PDB file of C-alpha atoms in Angstrom:
ATOM      1  CA  MET A   1      29.311   2.027  16.868  1.00 90.00           C
ATOM      2  CA  THR A   2      27.337   4.551  18.908  1.00 96.00           C
ATOM      3  CA  LEU A   3      24.763   6.845  17.315  1.00 95.00           C
ATOM      4  CA  GLU A   4      27.061   9.877  17.663  1.00 96.00           C
ATOM      5  CA  GLU A   5      29.985   7.976  16.117  1.00 97.00           C
ATOM      6  CA  ARG A   6      27.768   6.918  13.226  1.00 97.00           C
ATOM      7  CA  ILE A   7      26.566  10.504  12.716  1.00 97.00           C
ATOM      8  CA  SER A   8      30.135  11.782  12.801  1.00 98.00           C
ATOM      9  CA  ALA A   9      31.353   9.107  10.369  1.00 98.00           C
ATOM     10  CA  SER A  10      28.613   9.959   7.867  1.00 98.00           C
ATOM     11  CA  GLU A  11      29.201  13.724   7.845  1.00 98.00           C
ATOM     12  CA  THR A  12      29.727  14.697   4.218  1.00 98.00           C
ATOM     13  CA  HIS A  13      31.815  17.558   2.808  1.00 98.00           C
ATOM     14  CA  VAL A  14      31.735  18.539  -0.869  1.00 98.00           C
ATOM     15  CA  PHE A  15      33.623  21.448  -2.430  1.00 98.00           C
ATOM     16  CA  LYS A  16      32.594  23.145  -5.659  1.00 98.00           C
ATOM     17  CA  THR A  17      33.471  26.218  -7.680  1.00 98.00           C
ATOM     18  CA  VAL A  18      30.679  28.628  -8.607  1.00 98.00           C
ATOM     19  CA  PHE A  19      30.996  29.104 -12.355  1.00 97.00           C
ATOM     20  CA  PRO A  20      28.988  31.675 -14.353  1.00 96.00           C
ATOM     21  CA  ASN A  21      26.772  28.974 -15.905  1.00 96.00           C
ATOM     22  CA  ASN A  22      25.308  28.317 -12.401  1.00 96.00           C
ATOM     23  CA  THR A  23      24.437  31.926 -11.630  1.00 97.00           C
ATOM     24  CA  ASN A  24      21.397  34.139 -12.064  1.00 96.00           C
ATOM     25  CA  HIS A  25      21.153  37.601 -13.613  1.00 96.00           C
ATOM     26  CA  TYR A  26      22.749  39.065 -10.444  1.00 97.00           C
ATOM     27  CA  ASP A  27      25.864  36.918 -11.016  1.00 97.00           C
ATOM     28  CA  THR A  28      25.198  34.921  -7.833  1.00 98.00           C
ATOM     29  CA  LEU A  29      24.498  31.215  -7.429  1.00 98.00           C
ATOM     30  CA  PHE A  30      20.989  30.398  -8.655  1.00 97.00           C
ATOM     31  CA  GLY A  31      18.791  29.271  -5.732  1.00 96.00           C
ATOM     32  CA  GLY A  32      17.525  26.181  -7.560  1.00 96.00           C
ATOM     33  CA  THR A  33      21.083  25.058  -8.234  1.00 97.00           C
ATOM     34  CA  ALA A  34      21.953  25.535  -4.555  1.00 98.00           C
ATOM     35  CA  LEU A  35      18.919  23.428  -3.554  1.00 98.00           C
ATOM     36  CA  SER A  36      19.900  20.673  -5.962  1.00 98.00           C
ATOM     37  CA  MET A  37      23.452  20.584  -4.596  1.00 98.00           C
ATOM     38  CA  MET A  38      22.154  20.574  -1.018  1.00 98.00           C
ATOM     39  CA  ASP A  39      19.716  17.727  -1.682  1.00 98.00           C
ATOM     40  CA  GLU A  40      22.521  15.655  -3.215  1.00 98.00           C
ATOM     41  CA  VAL A  41      24.820  16.215  -0.234  1.00 98.00           C
ATOM     42  CA  ALA A  42      21.964  15.433   2.166  1.00 98.00           C
ATOM     43  CA  PHE A  43      21.280  12.205   0.235  1.00 98.00           C
ATOM     44  CA  ILE A  44      24.931  11.169   0.477  1.00 98.00           C
ATOM     45  CA  ALA A  45      25.043  11.859   4.233  1.00 98.00           C
ATOM     46  CA  ALA A  46      21.761   9.964   4.815  1.00 98.00           C
ATOM     47  CA  THR A  47      22.921   6.981   2.763  1.00 98.00           C
ATOM     48  CA  ARG A  48      26.312   6.886   4.469  1.00 98.00           C
ATOM     49  CA  PHE A  49      24.554   6.990   7.842  1.00 98.00           C
ATOM     50  CA  CYS A  50      22.155   4.079   7.328  1.00 97.00           C
ATOM     51  CA  ARG A  51      23.527   2.266   4.227  1.00 97.00           C
ATOM     52  CA  LEU A  52      19.953   1.797   2.969  1.00 98.00           C
ATOM     53  CA  ARG A  53      18.029   3.150  -0.010  1.00 98.00           C
ATOM     54  CA  CYS A  54      16.902   6.683   0.888  1.00 98.00           C
ATOM     55  CA  VAL A  55      14.574   9.179  -0.729  1.00 98.00           C
ATOM     56  CA  THR A  56      13.929  12.836  -0.011  1.00 98.00           C
ATOM     57  CA  VAL A  57      10.445  13.429   1.374  1.00 98.00           C
ATOM     58  CA  SER A  58      10.719  17.111   2.252  1.00 97.00           C
ATOM     59  CA  SER A  59      12.904  20.150   2.657  1.00 96.00           C
ATOM     60  CA  ASP A  60      11.731  21.845   5.819  1.00 91.00           C
ATOM     61  CA  ARG A  61      13.375  25.246   5.668  1.00 91.00           C
ATOM     62  CA  ILE A  62      16.063  26.811   3.515  1.00 97.00           C
ATOM     63  CA  ASP A  63      17.637  30.081   4.678  1.00 97.00           C
ATOM     64  CA  PHE A  64      19.669  32.064   2.154  1.00 97.00           C
ATOM     65  CA  THR A  65      21.549  34.526   4.356  1.00 97.00           C
ATOM     66  CA  HIS A  66      24.378  35.657   2.030  1.00 97.00           C
ATOM     67  CA  PRO A  67      24.668  35.742  -1.760  1.00 97.00           C
ATOM     68  CA  ILE A  68      27.184  33.375  -3.331  1.00 98.00           C
ATOM     69  CA  PRO A  69      29.003  35.194  -6.151  1.00 98.00           C
ATOM     70  CA  ALA A  70      30.399  33.589  -9.280  1.00 98.00           C
ATOM     71  CA  GLY A  71      34.101  32.870  -8.944  1.00 97.00           C
ATOM     72  CA  THR A  72      33.935  31.654  -5.356  1.00 98.00           C
ATOM     73  CA  ILE A  73      34.496  28.267  -3.743  1.00 98.00           C
ATOM     74  CA  ILE A  74      31.673  26.699  -1.772  1.00 98.00           C
ATOM     75  CA  GLU A  75      31.734  23.890   0.767  1.00 98.00           C
ATOM     76  CA  LEU A  76      28.543  21.940   1.372  1.00 98.00           C
ATOM     77  CA  VAL A  77      28.438  20.122   4.714  1.00 98.00           C
ATOM     78  CA  GLY A  78      25.749  17.518   5.372  1.00 98.00           C
ATOM     79  CA  ARG A  79      25.158  16.064   8.838  1.00 98.00           C
ATOM     80  CA  VAL A  80      22.382  13.851  10.195  1.00 98.00           C
ATOM     81  CA  GLU A  81      20.544  15.805  12.903  1.00 98.00           C
ATOM     82  CA  THR A  82      17.766  13.491  14.079  1.00 97.00           C
ATOM     83  CA  VAL A  83      16.921   9.846  13.515  1.00 98.00           C
ATOM     84  CA  GLY A  84      13.467   8.304  13.753  1.00 98.00           C
ATOM     85  CA  ASN A  85      12.260   4.773  13.044  1.00 98.00           C
ATOM     86  CA  THR A  86      12.252   5.082   9.249  1.00 98.00           C
ATOM     87  CA  SER A  87      13.207   8.713   8.666  1.00 98.00           C
ATOM     88  CA  MET A  88      16.019  11.119   9.411  1.00 98.00           C
ATOM     89  CA  LYS A  89      16.630  14.838   9.122  1.00 98.00           C
ATOM     90  CA  VAL A  90      19.855  16.025   7.530  1.00 98.00           C
ATOM     91  CA  ARG A  91      21.133  19.575   7.887  1.00 98.00           C
ATOM     92  CA  VAL A  92      23.144  21.021   5.022  1.00 98.00           C
ATOM     93  CA  ASP A  93      25.151  24.227   5.316  1.00 98.00           C
ATOM     94  CA  ILE A  94      26.824  26.010   2.430  1.00 98.00           C
ATOM     95  CA  PHE A  95      29.919  28.023   3.253  1.00 98.00           C
ATOM     96  CA  VAL A  96      31.384  30.461   0.734  1.00 98.00           C
ATOM     97  CA  GLU A  97      35.066  31.342   0.374  1.00 97.00           C
ATOM     98  CA  LYS A  98      36.675  33.936  -1.840  1.00 96.00           C
ATOM     99  CA  MET A  99      39.298  32.253  -3.987  1.00 95.00           C
ATOM    100  CA  TYR A 100      42.146  34.604  -3.273  1.00 95.00           C
ATOM    101  CA  GLU A 101      41.386  35.768   0.254  1.00 94.00           C
ATOM    102  CA  GLU A 102      41.244  34.139   3.675  1.00 93.00           C
ATOM    103  CA  SER A 103      37.526  34.407   4.281  1.00 91.00           C
ATOM    104  CA  ARG A 104      34.682  32.021   4.943  1.00 96.00           C
ATOM    105  CA  GLU A 105      31.048  32.613   5.843  1.00 98.00           C
ATOM    106  CA  LYS A 106      27.901  30.559   6.068  1.00 98.00           C
ATOM    107  CA  ALA A 107      25.592  31.483   3.214  1.00 98.00           C
ATOM    108  CA  VAL A 108      22.795  28.902   3.169  1.00 98.00           C
ATOM    109  CA  THR A 109      21.289  26.424   5.650  1.00 98.00           C
ATOM    110  CA  GLY A 110      18.614  23.834   5.038  1.00 98.00           C
ATOM    111  CA  ILE A 111      17.008  20.765   6.568  1.00 98.00           C
ATOM    112  CA  PHE A 112      16.067  17.757   4.422  1.00 98.00           C
ATOM    113  CA  THR A 113      13.997  14.765   5.545  1.00 98.00           C
ATOM    114  CA  PHE A 114      14.719  11.315   4.142  1.00 98.00           C
ATOM    115  CA  VAL A 115      12.946   7.985   4.473  1.00 98.00           C
ATOM    116  CA  ALA A 116      14.794   4.672   4.221  1.00 98.00           C
ATOM    117  CA  LEU A 117      13.206   2.118   1.882  1.00 98.00           C
ATOM    118  CA  ASP A 118      13.379  -1.656   1.630  1.00 97.00           C
ATOM    119  CA  GLU A 119      13.669  -3.654  -1.591  1.00 96.00           C
ATOM    120  CA  HIS A 120       9.894  -3.268  -2.124  1.00 97.00           C
ATOM    121  CA  HIS A 121      10.121   0.531  -1.845  1.00 96.00           C
ATOM    122  CA  LYS A 122       8.342   0.531   1.534  1.00 98.00           C
ATOM    123  CA  PRO A 123       9.633   2.461   4.573  1.00 98.00           C
ATOM    124  CA  THR A 124      12.045   0.364   6.618  1.00 98.00           C
ATOM    125  CA  ARG A 125      13.685   0.712  10.023  1.00 98.00           C
ATOM    126  CA  ILE A 126      16.928   2.665   9.985  1.00 96.00           C
ATOM    127  CA  LEU A 127      18.611   1.241  13.090  1.00 88.00           C
TER     128      LEU A 127
END
């Protein structure tokens, strides 16, 4: 399998509903909850890509460009962007959709860096 085929095969899509218990006092998705969801999707994409133990080592930049109101559907999309010897960067985008309208917009983007570990919890080669 080529690198691009492997990246494509590991792309991860997760859909969730934004319920009031996940919102802040403005009735929009709490930023910490969004980060947690994004890190989980990034972890899944990284693990599917290399099929090794992976841990998050950093989140490089998170851009919140649109609020995500309660009562909407979100799609989190994780895709491996770059691959090094023992690490990889995974981009996660959150798209928001109104439940009863045909609309979709990108609301959040972030980059997460993961390191693959061996059975002794030491960095190991990905490819």
